Short mmCIF file of C-alpha atoms and ligand atoms in Angstrom, two decimals:
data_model
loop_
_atom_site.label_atom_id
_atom_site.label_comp_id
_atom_site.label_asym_id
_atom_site.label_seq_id
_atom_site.Cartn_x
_atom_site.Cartn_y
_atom_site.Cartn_z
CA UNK K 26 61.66 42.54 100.92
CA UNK K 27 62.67 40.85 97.68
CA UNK K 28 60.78 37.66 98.91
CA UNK K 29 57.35 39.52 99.62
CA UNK K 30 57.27 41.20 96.04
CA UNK K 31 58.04 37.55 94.68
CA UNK K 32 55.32 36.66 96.68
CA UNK K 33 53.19 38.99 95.52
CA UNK K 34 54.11 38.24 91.80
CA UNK K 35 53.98 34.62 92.27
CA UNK K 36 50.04 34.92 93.31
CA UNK K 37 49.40 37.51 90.31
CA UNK K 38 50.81 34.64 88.49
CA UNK K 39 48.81 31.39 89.64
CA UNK K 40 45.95 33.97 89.25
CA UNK K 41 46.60 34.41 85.89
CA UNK K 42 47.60 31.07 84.72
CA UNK K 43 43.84 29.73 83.27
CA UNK K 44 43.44 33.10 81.78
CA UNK K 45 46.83 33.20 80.13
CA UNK K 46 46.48 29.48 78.91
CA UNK K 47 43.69 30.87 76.71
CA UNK K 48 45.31 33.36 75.35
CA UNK K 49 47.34 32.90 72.03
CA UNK K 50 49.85 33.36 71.33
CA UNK K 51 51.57 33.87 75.38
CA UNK K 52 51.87 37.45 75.83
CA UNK K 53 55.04 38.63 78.12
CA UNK K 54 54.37 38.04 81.23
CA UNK K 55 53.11 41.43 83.42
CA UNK K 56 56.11 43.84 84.99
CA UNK K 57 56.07 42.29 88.40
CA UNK K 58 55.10 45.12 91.26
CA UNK K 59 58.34 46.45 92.76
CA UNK K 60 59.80 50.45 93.24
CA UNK K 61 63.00 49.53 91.89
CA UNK K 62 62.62 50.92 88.12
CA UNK K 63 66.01 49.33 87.41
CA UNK K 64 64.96 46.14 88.62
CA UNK K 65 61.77 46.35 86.27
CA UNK K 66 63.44 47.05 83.53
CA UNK K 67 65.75 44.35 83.89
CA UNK K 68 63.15 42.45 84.02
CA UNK K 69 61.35 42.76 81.05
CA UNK K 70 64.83 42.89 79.36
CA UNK K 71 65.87 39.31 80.96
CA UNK K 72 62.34 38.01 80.24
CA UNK K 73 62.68 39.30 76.44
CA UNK K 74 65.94 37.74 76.08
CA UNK K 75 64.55 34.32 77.83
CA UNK K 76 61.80 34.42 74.99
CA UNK K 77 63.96 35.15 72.13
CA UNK K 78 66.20 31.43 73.26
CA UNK K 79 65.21 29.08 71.49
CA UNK K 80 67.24 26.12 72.91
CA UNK K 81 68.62 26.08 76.37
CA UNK K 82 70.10 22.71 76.47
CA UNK K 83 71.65 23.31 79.76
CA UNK K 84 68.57 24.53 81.26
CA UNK K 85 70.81 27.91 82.25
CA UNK K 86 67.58 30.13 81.96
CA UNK K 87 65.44 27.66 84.22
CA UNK K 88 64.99 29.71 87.01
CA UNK K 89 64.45 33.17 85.25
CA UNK K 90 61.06 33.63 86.72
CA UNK K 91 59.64 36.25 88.66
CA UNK K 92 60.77 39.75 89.84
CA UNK K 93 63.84 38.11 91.67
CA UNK K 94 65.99 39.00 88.81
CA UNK K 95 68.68 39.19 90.93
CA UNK K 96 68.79 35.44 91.60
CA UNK K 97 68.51 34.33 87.79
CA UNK K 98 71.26 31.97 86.94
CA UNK K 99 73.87 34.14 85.00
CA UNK K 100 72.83 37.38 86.71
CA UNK K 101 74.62 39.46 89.06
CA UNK K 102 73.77 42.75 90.72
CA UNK K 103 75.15 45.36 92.54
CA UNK K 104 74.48 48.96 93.95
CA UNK K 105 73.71 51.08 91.56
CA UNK K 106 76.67 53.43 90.86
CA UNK K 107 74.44 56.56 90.88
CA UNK K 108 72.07 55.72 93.61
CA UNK K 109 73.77 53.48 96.99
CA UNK K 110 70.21 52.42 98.22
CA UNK K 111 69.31 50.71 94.55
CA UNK K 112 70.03 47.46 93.54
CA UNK K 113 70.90 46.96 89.84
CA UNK K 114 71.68 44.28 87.10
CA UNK K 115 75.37 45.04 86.92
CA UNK K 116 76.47 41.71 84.82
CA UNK K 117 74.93 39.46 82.87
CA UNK K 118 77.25 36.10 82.46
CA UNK K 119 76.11 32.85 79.80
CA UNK K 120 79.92 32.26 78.61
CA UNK K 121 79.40 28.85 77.73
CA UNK K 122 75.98 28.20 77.88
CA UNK K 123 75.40 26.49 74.14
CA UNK K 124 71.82 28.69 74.19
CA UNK K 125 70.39 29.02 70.50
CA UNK K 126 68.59 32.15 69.53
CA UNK K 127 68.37 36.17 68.76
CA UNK K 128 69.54 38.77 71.37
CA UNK K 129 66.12 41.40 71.43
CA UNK K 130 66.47 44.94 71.56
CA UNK K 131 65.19 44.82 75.02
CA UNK K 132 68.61 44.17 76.41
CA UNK K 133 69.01 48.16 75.94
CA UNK K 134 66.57 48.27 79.00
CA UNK K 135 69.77 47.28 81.46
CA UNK K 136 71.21 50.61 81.44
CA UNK K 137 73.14 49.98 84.28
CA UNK K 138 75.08 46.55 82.47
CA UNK K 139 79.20 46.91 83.28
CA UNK K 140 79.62 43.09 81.78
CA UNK K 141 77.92 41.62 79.23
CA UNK K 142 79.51 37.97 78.35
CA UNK K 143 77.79 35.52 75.84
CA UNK K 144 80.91 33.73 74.03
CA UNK K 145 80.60 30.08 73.51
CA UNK K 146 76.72 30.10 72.75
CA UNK K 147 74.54 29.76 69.60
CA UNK K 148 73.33 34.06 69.12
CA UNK K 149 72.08 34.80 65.65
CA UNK K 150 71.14 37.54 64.28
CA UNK K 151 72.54 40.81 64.67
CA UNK K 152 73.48 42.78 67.72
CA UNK K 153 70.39 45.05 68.94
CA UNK K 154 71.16 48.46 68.04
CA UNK K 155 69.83 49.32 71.50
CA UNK K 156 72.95 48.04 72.95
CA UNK K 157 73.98 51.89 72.69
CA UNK K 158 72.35 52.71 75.85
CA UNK K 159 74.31 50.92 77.84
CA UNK K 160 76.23 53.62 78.98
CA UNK K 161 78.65 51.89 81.75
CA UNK K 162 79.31 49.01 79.65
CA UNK K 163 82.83 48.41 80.31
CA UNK K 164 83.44 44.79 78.98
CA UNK K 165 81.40 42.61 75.99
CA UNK K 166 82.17 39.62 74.89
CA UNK K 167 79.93 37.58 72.14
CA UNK K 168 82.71 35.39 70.67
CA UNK K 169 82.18 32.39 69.31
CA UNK K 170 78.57 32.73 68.29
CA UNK K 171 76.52 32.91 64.96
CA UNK K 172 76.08 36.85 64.83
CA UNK K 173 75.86 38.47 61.63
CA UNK K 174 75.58 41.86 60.10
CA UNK K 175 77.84 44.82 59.73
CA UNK K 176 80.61 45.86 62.33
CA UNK K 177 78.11 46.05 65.53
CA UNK K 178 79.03 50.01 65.45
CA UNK K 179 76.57 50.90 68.51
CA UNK K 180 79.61 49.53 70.48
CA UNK K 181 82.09 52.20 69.34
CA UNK K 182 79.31 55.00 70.53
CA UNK K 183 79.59 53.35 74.17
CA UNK K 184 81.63 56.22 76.19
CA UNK K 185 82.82 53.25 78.97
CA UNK K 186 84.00 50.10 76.88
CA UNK K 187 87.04 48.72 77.17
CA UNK K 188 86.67 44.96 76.25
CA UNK K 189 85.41 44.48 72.96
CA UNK K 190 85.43 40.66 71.59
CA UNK K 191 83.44 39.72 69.00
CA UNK K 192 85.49 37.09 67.30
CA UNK K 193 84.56 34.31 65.76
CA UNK K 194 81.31 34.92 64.61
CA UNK K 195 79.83 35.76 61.30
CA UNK K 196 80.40 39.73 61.10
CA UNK K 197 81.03 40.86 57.83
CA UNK K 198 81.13 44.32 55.31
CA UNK K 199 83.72 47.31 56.20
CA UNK K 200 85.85 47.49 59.79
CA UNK K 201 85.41 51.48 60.22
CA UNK K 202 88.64 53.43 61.10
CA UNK K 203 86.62 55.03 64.54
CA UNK K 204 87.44 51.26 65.91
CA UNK K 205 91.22 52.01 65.83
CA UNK K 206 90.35 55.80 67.20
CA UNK K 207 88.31 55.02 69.75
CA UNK K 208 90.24 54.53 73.57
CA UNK K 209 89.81 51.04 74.16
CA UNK K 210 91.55 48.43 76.10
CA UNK K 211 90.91 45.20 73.91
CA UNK K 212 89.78 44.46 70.10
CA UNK K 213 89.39 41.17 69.46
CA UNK K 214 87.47 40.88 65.58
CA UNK K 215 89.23 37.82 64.27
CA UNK K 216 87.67 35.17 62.50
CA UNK K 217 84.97 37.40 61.05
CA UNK K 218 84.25 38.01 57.47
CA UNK K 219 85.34 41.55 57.67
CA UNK K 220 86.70 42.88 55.05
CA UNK K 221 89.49 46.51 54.95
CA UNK K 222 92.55 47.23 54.29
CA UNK K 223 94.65 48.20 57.20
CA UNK K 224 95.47 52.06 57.03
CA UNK K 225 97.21 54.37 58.72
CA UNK K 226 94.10 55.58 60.88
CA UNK K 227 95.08 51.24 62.31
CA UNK K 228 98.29 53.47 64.22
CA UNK K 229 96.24 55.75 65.94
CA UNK K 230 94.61 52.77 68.35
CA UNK K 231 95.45 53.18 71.82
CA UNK K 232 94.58 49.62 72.39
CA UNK K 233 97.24 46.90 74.56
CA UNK K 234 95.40 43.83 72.70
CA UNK K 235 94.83 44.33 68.94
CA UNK K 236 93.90 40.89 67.39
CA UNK K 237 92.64 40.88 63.57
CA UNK K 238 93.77 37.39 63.00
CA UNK K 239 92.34 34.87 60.20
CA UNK K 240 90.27 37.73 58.43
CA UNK K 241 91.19 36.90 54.51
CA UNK K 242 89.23 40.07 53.51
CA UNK K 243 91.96 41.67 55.29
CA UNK K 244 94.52 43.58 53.46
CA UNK K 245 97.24 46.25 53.18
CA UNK K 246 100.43 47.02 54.45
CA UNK K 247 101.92 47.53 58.41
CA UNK K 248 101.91 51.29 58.01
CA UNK K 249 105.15 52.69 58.99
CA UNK K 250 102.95 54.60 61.84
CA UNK K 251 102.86 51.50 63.27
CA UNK K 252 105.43 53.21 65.89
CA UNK K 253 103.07 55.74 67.44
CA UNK K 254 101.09 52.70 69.05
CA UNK K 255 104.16 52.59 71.60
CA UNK K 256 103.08 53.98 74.81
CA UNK K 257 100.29 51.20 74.98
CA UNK K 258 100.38 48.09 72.55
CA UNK K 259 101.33 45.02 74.42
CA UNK K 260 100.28 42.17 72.02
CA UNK K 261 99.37 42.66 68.58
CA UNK K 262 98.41 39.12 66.59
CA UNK K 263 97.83 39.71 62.64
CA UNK K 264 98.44 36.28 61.85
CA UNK K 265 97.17 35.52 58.56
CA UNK K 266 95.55 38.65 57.77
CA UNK K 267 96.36 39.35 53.79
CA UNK K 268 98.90 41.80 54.82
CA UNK K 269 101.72 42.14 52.15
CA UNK K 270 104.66 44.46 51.45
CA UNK K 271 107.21 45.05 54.08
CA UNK K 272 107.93 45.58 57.62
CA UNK K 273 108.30 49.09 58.18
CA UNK K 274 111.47 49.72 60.37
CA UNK K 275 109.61 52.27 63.29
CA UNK K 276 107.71 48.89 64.27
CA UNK K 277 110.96 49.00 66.47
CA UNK K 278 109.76 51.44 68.76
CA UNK K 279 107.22 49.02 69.99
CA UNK K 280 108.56 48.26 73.16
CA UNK K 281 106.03 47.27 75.02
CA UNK K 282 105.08 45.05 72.74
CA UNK K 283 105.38 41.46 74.43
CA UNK K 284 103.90 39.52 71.33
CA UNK K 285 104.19 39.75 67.98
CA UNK K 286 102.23 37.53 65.64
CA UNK K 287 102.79 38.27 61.78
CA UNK K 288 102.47 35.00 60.18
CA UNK K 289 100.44 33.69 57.18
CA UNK K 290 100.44 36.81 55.50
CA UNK K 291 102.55 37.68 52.04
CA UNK K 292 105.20 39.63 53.82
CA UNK K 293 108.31 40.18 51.89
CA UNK K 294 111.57 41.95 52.50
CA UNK K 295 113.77 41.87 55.29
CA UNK K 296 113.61 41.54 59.11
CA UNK K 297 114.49 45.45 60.07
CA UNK K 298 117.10 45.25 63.01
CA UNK K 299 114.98 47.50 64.74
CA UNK K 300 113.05 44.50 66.46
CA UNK K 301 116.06 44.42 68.23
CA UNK K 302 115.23 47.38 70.10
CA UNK K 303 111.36 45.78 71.08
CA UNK K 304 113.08 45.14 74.41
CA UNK K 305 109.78 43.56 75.84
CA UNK K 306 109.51 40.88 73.13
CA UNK K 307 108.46 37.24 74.18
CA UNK K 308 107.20 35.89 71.19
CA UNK K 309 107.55 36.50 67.55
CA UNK K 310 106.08 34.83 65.11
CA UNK K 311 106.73 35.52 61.49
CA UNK K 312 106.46 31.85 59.85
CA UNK K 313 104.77 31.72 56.71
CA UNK K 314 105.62 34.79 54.89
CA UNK K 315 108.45 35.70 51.85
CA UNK K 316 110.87 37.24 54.24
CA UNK K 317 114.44 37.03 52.89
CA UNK K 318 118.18 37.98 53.82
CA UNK K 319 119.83 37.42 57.40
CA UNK K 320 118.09 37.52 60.85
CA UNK K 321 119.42 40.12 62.58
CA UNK K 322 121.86 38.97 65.19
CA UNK K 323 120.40 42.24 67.66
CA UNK K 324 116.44 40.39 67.41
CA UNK K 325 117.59 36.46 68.78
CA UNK K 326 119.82 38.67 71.59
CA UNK K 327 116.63 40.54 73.27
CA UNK K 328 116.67 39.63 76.52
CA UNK K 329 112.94 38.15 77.19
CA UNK K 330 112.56 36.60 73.52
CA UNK K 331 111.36 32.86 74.56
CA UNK K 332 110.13 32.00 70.94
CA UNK K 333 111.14 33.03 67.93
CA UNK K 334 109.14 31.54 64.81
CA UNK K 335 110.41 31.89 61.31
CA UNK K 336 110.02 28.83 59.75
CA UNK K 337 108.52 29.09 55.91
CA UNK K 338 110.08 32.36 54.49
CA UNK K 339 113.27 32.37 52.30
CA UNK K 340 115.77 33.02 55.19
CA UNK K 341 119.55 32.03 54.05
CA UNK K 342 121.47 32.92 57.50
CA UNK K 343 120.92 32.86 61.28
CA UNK K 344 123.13 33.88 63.93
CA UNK K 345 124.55 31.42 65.88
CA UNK K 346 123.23 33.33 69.19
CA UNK K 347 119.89 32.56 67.55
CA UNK K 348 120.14 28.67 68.25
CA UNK K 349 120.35 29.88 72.13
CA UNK K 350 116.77 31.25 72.11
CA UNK K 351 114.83 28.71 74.13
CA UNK K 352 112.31 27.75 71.68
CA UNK K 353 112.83 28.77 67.67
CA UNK K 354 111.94 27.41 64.51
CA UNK K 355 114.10 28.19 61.31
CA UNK K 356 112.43 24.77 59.69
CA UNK K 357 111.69 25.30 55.25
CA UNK K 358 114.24 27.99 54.82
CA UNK K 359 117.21 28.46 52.88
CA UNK K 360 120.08 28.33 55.79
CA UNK K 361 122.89 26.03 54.98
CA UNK K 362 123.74 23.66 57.01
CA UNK K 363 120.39 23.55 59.02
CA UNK K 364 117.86 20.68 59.07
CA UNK K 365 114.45 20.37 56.98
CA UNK K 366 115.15 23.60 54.63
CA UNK K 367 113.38 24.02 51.30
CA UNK K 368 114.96 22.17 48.23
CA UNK K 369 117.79 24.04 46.39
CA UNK K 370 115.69 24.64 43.54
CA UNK K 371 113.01 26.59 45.73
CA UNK K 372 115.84 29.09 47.00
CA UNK K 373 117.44 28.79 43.97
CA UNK K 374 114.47 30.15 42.33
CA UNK K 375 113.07 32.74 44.94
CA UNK K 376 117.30 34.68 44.16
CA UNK K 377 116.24 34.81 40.93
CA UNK K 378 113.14 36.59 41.17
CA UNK K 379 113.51 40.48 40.91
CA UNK K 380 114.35 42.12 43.62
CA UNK K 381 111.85 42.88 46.35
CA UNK K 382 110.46 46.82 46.33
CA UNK K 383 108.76 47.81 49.73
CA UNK K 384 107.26 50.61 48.02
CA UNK K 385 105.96 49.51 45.28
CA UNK K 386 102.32 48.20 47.36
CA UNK K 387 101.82 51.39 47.21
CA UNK K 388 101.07 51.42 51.00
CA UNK K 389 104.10 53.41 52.31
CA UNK K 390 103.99 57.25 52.09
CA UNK K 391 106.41 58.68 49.47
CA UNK K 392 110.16 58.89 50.80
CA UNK K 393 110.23 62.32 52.21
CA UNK K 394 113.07 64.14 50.41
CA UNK K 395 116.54 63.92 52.12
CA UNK K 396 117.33 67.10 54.19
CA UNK K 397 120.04 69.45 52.21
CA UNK K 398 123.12 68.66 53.33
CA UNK K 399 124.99 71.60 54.34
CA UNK K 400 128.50 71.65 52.45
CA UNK K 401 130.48 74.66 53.51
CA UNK K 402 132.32 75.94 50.73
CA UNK K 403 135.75 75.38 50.31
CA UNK K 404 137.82 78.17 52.55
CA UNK K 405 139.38 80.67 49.87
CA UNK K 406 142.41 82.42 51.37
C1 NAG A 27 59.36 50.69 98.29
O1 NAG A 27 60.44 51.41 98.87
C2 NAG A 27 60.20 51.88 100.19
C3 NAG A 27 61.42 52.68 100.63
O2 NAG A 27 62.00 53.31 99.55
C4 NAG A 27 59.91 50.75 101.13
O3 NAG A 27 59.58 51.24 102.41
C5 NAG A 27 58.75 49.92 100.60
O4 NAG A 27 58.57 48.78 101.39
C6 NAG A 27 59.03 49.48 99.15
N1 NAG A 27 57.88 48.78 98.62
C7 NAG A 27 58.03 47.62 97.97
C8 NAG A 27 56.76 47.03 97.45
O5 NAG A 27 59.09 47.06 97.80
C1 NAG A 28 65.65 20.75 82.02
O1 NAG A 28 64.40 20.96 82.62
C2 NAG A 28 63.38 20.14 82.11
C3 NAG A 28 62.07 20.55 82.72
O2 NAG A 28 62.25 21.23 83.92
C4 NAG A 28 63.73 18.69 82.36
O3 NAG A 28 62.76 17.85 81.79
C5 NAG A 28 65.08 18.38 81.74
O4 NAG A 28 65.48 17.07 82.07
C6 NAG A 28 66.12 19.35 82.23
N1 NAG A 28 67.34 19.11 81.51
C7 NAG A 28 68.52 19.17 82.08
C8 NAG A 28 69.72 18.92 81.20
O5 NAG A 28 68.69 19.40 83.26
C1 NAG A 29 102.34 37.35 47.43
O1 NAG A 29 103.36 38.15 46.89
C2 NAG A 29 103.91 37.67 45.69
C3 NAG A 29 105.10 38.52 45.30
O2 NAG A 29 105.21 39.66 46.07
C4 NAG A 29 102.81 37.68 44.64
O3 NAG A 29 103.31 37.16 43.44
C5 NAG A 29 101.66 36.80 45.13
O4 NAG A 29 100.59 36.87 44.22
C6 NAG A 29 101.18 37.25 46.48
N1 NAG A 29 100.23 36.29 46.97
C7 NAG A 29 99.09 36.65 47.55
C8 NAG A 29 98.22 35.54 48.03
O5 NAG A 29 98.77 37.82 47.68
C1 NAG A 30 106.09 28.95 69.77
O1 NAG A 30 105.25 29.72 68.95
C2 NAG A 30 104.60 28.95 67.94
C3 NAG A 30 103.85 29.92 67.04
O2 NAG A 30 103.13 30.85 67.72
C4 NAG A 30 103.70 27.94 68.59
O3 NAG A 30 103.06 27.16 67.60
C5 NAG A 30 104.53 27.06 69.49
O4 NAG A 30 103.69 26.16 70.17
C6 NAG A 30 105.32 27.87 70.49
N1 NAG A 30 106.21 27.01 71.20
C7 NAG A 30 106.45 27.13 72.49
C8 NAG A 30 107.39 26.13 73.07
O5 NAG A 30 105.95 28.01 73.17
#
């Protein structure tokens, strides 16, 4: 059936050729003739987005012609999910395809999109606003493009998304707080030009993959409701990410948590021994930081800890059970007796320095008053 409306189209086409060659500049070429609506629209989406490339090295979009949009190179379809006897454009797939250009507001016409993946291309420009309608959306991924503008915000009003990764790119201005409120899977925003402060509203995320890595206008503390993101975080990267102050002590109660990536950022204080209770731990990475004092013997015994990373901070002791952790690095500290630590006068130095305040960023929430202890009064007899 597909091959008779292509047929069809393909004669409107030749028909049209001398007239169109006259014509300047090109207008889009016509909807082709089918009863699929969905099929149309994808159409004139996939033809709009064709147009707006501007380089196709690869020659990816050379057979986006005609109604067929079902066989275009990066295209897939599928039933529709509300209607069994209509095909639709359920994925649209260019990872890798080096394409320069501008994504057009057309691409709201594919209504029916559940994968949208671009990363490893040439996009400018912003994302289309339009992108809003696409209301089973589950996964997008731009990374590793050119796109600009705010924090692409029609994504957080998609009710179905789950995969968001827009990293690497050239996104700047405010992260809003409905990112971290919003159920999703999977935020990948690093290496963007972003620029908050984390805050508490970071806690209430429900995603298993946070990743805010190399984003200098980052800043803030961990916020010691860092704990309430138990029940789902699995691997949370903030590697340098302007994040000072301290490591609250709940971040403990993590223990799902599988990978932890603090480093690069101004973090001072001590290791809390809580991390020994992050029973899921693989990988911790806290080089590159101020961190002081001991590590806690409880964090190098957790049982699935296969690297532990603390090289660069102003550590003066490790555990000997720590040397039994299959991969660490304790390289540019202060422990005696260990290879390639700072010079004495850099430790030497960092003791003298006044003593480190965790509240004093200004980040944690006032110490709540101590509960009144109950003191019975002395019997009388
Ligand atoms: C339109 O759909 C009907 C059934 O829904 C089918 O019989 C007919 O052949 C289709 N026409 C075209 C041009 O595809
Ligand atoms: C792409 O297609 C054009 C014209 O069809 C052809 O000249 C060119 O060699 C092709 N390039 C590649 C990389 O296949
Ligand atoms: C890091 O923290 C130290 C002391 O807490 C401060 O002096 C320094 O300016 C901070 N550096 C950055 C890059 O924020
Ligand atoms: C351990 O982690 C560090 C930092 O993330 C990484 O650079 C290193 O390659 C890892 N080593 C192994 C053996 O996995």
């Amino acid at each position: 059936m597909m091959r008779s409306t292509a047929a069809v189209f393909l004669a409107m086409v030749v028909v049209a050729t001398p007239l169109l060659a006259s014509s300047q500049p090109m207008p889009a070429p016509p909807a082709p003739p089918t009863n699929n609506s969905r099929l149309e629209k994808a159409y004139v989406a996939l033809q709009a987005l064709k147009r707006a490339i501007t380089d196709d090295p690869k020659n990816l979009t050379h057979n986006w012609c005609g109604p067929d949009v079902c066989s275009y190179y990066g295209v897939y379809c599928a039933t529709a999910p509300d209607d069994p006897c209509a095909r639709t454009v359920a994925s649209v797939d260019l990872t890798h395809g080096d394409l320069a250009g501008t994504l057009p507001e057309e691409l709201g016409l594919l209504t029916d999109l559940a994968v949208f993946h671009l990363n490893s291309n040439r996009f400018c420009g912003t994302l289309p606003d339009s992108l809003r309608s696409l209301h089973l959306l589950h996964e997008i991924d731009v990374s590793n493009n050119q796109l600009s503008g705010n924090f692409p915000s029609q994504l957080l009003c998609l009710p179905n998304v789950q995969y968001v990764d827009i990293r690497f790119n050239n996104f700047c201005g405010e992260v809003p707080a409905a990112v971290f409120e919003k159920k999703i899977d999977a935020l990948f925003i690093n290496n963007n030009h972003f620029e908050f402060t984390l805050s508490e509203s970071f806690s209430k995320s429900t995603a298993s993959v946070i990743v805010l890595a190399n984003l200098p206008g980052l800043g803030g503390c961990l916020p010691s409701s860092i704990g309430d993101m138990a029940g789902t975080l699995n691997e949370l990267i903030l590697l340098n990410s302007g994040i000072s102050s301290c490591i609250p002590p709940e971040i403990g109660k993590l223990d799902k948590l599988t990978v932890l990536d603090l480093s690069f950022n101004n973090i001072t204080g001590t290791l809390p021994d809580s991390i020994g209770n992050m029973k899921a731990l693989e990988q911790l990475n806290i080089a590159h930081n101020r961190l002081s004092g001991e590590i806690p013997e409880s964090i190098c015994a957790l049982p699935h800890l296969k690297n532990f990373t603390y090289s660069n901070n102003f550590f003066c002791g490790e555990p000997h059970r720590c040397l039994e952790v299959p991969h660490i690095d304790d390289r540019q500290n202060c422990i005696a007796g260990r290879p390639d630590q700072r010079p004495g006068e850099q430790c030497i130095e960092f003791l003298h320095q006044p003593p480190v305040h965790c509240d004093a960023h200004g980040c944690f929430a006032p110490p709540s008053p101590p509960p009144p202890v109950y003191a019975p009064p002395p019997p009388v007899y």
